[in-house]
mmCIF file of C-alpha atoms in Angstrom:
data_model
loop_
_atom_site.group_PDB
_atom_site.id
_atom_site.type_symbol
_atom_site.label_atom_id
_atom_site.label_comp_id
_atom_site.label_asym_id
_atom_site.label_seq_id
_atom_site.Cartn_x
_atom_site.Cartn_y
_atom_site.Cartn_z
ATOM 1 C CA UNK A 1 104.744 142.342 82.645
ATOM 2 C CA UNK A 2 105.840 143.943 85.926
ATOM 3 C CA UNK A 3 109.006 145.756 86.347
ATOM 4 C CA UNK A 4 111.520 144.522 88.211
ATOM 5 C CA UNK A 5 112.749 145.663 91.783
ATOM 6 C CA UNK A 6 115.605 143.948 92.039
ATOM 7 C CA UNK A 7 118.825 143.424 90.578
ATOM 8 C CA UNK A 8 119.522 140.533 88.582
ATOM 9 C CA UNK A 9 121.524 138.678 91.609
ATOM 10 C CA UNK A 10 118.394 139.438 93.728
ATOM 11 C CA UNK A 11 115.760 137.893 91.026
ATOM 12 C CA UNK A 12 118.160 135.206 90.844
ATOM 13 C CA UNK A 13 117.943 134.252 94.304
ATOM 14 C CA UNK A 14 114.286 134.006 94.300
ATOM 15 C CA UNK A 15 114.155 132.231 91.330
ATOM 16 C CA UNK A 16 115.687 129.543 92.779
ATOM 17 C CA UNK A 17 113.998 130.018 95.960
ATOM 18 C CA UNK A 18 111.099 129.407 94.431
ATOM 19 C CA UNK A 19 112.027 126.318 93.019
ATOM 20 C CA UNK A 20 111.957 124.796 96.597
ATOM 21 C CA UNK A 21 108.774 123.069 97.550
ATOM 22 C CA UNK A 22 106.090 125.109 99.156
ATOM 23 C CA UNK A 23 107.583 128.147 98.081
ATOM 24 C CA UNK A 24 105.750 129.760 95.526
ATOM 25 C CA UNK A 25 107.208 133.263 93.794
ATOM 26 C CA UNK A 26 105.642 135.488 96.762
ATOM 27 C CA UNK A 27 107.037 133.147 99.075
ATOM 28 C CA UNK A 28 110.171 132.892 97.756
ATOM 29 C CA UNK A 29 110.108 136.939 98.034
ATOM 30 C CA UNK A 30 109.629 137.216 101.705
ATOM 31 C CA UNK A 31 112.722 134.506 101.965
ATOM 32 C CA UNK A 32 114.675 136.438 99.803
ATOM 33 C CA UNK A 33 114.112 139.738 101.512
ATOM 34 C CA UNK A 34 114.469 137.756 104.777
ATOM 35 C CA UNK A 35 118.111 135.815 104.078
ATOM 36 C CA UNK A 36 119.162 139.550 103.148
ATOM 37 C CA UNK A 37 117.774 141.946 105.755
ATOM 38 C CA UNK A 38 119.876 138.908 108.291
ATOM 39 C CA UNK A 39 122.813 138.316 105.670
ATOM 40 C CA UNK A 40 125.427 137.771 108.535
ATOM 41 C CA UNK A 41 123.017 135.820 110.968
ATOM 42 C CA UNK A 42 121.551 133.162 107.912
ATOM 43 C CA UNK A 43 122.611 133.935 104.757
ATOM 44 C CA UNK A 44 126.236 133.485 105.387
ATOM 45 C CA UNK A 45 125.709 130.359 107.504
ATOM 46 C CA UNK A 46 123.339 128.955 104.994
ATOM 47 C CA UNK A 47 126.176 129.492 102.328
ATOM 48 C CA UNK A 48 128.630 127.654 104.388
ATOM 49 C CA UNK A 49 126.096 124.754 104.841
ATOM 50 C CA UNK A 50 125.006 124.557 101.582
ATOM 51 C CA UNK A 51 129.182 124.122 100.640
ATOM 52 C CA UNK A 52 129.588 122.025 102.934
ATOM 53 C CA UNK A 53 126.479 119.757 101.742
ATOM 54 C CA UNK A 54 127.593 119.881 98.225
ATOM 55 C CA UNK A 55 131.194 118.308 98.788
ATOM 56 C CA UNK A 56 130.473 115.679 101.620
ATOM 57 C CA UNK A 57 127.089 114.247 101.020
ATOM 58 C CA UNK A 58 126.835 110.964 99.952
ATOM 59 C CA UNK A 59 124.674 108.134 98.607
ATOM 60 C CA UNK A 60 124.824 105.151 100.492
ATOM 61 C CA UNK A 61 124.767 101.423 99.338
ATOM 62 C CA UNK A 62 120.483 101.327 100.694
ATOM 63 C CA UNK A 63 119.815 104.752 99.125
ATOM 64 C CA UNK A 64 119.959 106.723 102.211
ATOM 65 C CA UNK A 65 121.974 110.228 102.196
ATOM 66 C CA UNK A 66 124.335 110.481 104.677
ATOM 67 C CA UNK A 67 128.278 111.884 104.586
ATOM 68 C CA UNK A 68 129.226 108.642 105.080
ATOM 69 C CA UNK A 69 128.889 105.230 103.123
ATOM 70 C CA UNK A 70 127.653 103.319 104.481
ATOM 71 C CA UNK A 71 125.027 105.770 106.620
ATOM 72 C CA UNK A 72 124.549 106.112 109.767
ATOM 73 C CA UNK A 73 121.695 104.196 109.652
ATOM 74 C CA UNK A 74 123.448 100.973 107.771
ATOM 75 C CA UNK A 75 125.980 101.200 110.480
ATOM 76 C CA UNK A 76 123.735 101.074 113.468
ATOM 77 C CA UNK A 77 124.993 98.108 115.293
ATOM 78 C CA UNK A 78 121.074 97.714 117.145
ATOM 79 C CA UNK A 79 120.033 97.539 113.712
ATOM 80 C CA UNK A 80 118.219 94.380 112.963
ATOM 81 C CA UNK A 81 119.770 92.878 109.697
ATOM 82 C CA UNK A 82 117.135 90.432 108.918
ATOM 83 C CA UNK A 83 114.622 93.596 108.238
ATOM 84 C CA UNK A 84 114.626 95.536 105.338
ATOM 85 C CA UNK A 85 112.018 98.422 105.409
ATOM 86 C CA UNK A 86 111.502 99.322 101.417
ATOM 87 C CA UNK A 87 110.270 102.838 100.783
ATOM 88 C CA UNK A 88 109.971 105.159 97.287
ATOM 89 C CA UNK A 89 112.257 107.891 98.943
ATOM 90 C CA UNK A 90 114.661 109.955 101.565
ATOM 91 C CA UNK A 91 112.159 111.503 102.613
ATOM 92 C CA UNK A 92 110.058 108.118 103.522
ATOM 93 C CA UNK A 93 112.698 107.305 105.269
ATOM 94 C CA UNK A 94 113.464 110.534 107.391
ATOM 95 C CA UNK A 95 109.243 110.412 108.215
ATOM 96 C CA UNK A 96 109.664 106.727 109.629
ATOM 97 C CA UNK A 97 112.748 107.325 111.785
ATOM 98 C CA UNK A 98 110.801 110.305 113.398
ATOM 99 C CA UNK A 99 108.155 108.557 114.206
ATOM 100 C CA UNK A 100 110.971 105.653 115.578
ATOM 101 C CA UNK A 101 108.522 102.931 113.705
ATOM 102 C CA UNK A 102 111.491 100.413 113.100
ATOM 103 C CA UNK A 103 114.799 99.182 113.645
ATOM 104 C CA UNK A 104 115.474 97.480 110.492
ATOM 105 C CA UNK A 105 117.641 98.532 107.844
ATOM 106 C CA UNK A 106 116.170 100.441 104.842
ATOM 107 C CA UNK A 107 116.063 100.209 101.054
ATOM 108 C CA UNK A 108 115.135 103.695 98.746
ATOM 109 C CA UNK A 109 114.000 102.623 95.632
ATOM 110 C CA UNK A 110 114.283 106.443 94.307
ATOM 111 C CA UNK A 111 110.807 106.541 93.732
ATOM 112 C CA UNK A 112 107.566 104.151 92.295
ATOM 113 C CA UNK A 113 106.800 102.807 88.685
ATOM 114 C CA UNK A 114 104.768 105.110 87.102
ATOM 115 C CA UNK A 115 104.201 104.494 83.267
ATOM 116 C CA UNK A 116 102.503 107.947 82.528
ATOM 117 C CA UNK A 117 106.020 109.586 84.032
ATOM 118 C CA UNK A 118 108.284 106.961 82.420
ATOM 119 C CA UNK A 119 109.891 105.698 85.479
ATOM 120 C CA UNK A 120 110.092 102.232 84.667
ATOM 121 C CA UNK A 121 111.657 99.002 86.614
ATOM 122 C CA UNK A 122 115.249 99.935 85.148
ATOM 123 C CA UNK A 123 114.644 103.739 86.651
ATOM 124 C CA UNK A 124 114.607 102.033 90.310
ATOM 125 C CA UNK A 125 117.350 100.275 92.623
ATOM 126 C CA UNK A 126 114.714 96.943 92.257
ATOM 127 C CA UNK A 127 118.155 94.691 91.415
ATOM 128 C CA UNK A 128 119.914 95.733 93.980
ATOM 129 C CA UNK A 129 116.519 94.883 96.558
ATOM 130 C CA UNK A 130 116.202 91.644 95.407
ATOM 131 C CA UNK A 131 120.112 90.831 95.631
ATOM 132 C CA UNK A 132 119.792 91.910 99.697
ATOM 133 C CA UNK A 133 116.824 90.012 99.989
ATOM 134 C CA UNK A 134 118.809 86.917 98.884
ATOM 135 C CA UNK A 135 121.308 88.001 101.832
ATOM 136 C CA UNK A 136 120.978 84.389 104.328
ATOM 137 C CA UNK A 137 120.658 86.977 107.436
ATOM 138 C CA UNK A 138 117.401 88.719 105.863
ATOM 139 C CA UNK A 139 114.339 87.048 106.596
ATOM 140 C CA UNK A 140 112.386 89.886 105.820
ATOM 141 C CA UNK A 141 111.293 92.336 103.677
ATOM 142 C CA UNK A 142 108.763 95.407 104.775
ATOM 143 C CA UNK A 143 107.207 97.921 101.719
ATOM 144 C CA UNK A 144 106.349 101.058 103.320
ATOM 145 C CA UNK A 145 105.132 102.336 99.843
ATOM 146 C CA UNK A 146 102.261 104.761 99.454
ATOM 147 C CA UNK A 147 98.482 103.845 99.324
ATOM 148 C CA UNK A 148 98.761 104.801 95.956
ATOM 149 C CA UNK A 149 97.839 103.162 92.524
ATOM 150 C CA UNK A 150 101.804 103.495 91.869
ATOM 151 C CA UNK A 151 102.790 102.766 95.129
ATOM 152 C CA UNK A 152 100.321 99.383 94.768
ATOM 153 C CA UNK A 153 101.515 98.623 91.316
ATOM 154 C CA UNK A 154 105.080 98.854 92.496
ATOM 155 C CA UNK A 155 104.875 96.392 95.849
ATOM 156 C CA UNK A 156 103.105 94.141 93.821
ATOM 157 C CA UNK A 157 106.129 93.850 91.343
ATOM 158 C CA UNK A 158 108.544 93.456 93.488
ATOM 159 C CA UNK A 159 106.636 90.586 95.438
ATOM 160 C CA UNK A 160 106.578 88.925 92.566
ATOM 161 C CA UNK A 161 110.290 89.458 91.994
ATOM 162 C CA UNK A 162 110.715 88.312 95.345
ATOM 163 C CA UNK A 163 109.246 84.819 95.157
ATOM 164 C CA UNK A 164 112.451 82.859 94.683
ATOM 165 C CA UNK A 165 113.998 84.853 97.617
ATOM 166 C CA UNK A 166 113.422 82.985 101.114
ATOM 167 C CA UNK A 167 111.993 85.986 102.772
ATOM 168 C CA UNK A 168 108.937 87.134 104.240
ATOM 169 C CA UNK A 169 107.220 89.896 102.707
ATOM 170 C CA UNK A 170 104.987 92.515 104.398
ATOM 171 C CA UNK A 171 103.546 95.504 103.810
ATOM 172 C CA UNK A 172 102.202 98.803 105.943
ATOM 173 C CA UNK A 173 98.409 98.150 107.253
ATOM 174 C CA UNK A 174 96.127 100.421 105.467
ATOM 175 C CA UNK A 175 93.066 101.971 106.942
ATOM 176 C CA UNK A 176 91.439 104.288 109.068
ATOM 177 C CA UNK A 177 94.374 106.677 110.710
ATOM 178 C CA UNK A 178 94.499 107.247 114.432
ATOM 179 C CA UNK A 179 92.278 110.386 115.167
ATOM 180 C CA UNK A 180 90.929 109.925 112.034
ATOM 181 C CA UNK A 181 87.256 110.331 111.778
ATOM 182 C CA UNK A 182 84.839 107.517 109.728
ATOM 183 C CA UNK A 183 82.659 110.659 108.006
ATOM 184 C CA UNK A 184 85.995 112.258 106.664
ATOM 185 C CA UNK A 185 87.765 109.311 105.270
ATOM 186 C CA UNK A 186 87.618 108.129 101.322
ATOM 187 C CA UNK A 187 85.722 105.347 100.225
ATOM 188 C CA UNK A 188 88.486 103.502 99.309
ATOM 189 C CA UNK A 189 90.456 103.981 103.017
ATOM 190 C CA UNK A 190 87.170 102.489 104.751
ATOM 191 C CA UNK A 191 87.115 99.701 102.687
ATOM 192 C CA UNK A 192 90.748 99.150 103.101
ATOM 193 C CA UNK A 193 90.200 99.243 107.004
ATOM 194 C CA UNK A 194 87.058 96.922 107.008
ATOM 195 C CA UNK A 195 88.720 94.125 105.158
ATOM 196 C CA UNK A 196 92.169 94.485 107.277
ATOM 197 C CA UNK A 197 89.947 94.369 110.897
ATOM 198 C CA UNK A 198 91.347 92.930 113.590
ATOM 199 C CA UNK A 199 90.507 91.586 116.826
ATOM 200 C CA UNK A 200 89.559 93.929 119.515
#
């Protein structure tokens, strides 16, 4: 086992630097070493945020985090209240206002049914969906879910909760990504593409 270099606050910090995604232990290292060599210019302003994060950050009503509930997003008055734009997680979310792709109003389920994890209907904000989609002004009801066999499995469930709600339901196309190139692309993604062709 290798000695340590450190004092114990030290190898604490990385520790839980290294907890953060993409940061493995060496990576976490260099951030360590980094927040200290510049404690006044980012570790002390980091601290502050951090604080500050910890006592006003919120969960709103959709699932959204925000320091306000409702969001800032729920709030919007050019928000279209007929759309709801259902995604797994936050971080869904955050990727589809980047790339400005809506201006509906969103739903986070907290993530998809996954048997082998034991996340399970109960373990999702489903209920609370399907009581917005039964909301007269919604008339419909996007799942930006991932191309994956739990993403699949979980926008088929809730279409078939759904069914009794007079709403629309959609989905994201699925297929062959711009830039992408036909020799690079699974199996699965070009079959996905062929069946969902469209006029030219």
């Amino acid at each position: 086992m290798a000695a340590s270099v450190a004092g114990p606050e030290i190898e604490r910090l990385i520790q839980l630097l290294a907890r953060l995604p993409g940061l493995g232990p060496r990576s976490a290292r260099r951030a360590a070493l980094h927040l200290i060599k510049k404690r006044e210019a980012l570790m002390t302003p980091l601290t502050a945020a951090l604080q500050v994060a910890i006592d006003k950050i919120q969960v709103c009503t959709c699932g959204n985090i925000d320091t306000q509930n409702p969001c800032t997003v729920c709030t919007d008055p050019r928000r279209d209240p007929s759309i709801i734009v259902v995604v797994a997680d936050v971080a869904d979310l955050w990727a589809l206002e980047r790339a400005n792709a809506t201006n509906g109003r969103y739903h986070v389920l907290g993530a998809t049914l996954s048997p082998l994890d034991g996340v399970g209907p109960q373990d999702l904000t489903i209920d609370q969906l399907v009581a917005r989609a039964h909301a007269p002004e919604v008339s419909e009801i996007i799942l930006a879910l991932n191309a994956t066999v739990d993403g699949q499995t979980t926008a088929h469930y809730i279409t078939d909760l759904l069914s009794e709600a007079n709403v629309r339901v959609t989905r994201l196309a699925h297929g062959v990504p711009v830039g992408g190139e036909l020799d690079y692309l699974d199996e699965g993604t070009l079959s996905a593409a062929m069946r969902q062709r469209t006029l030219f």
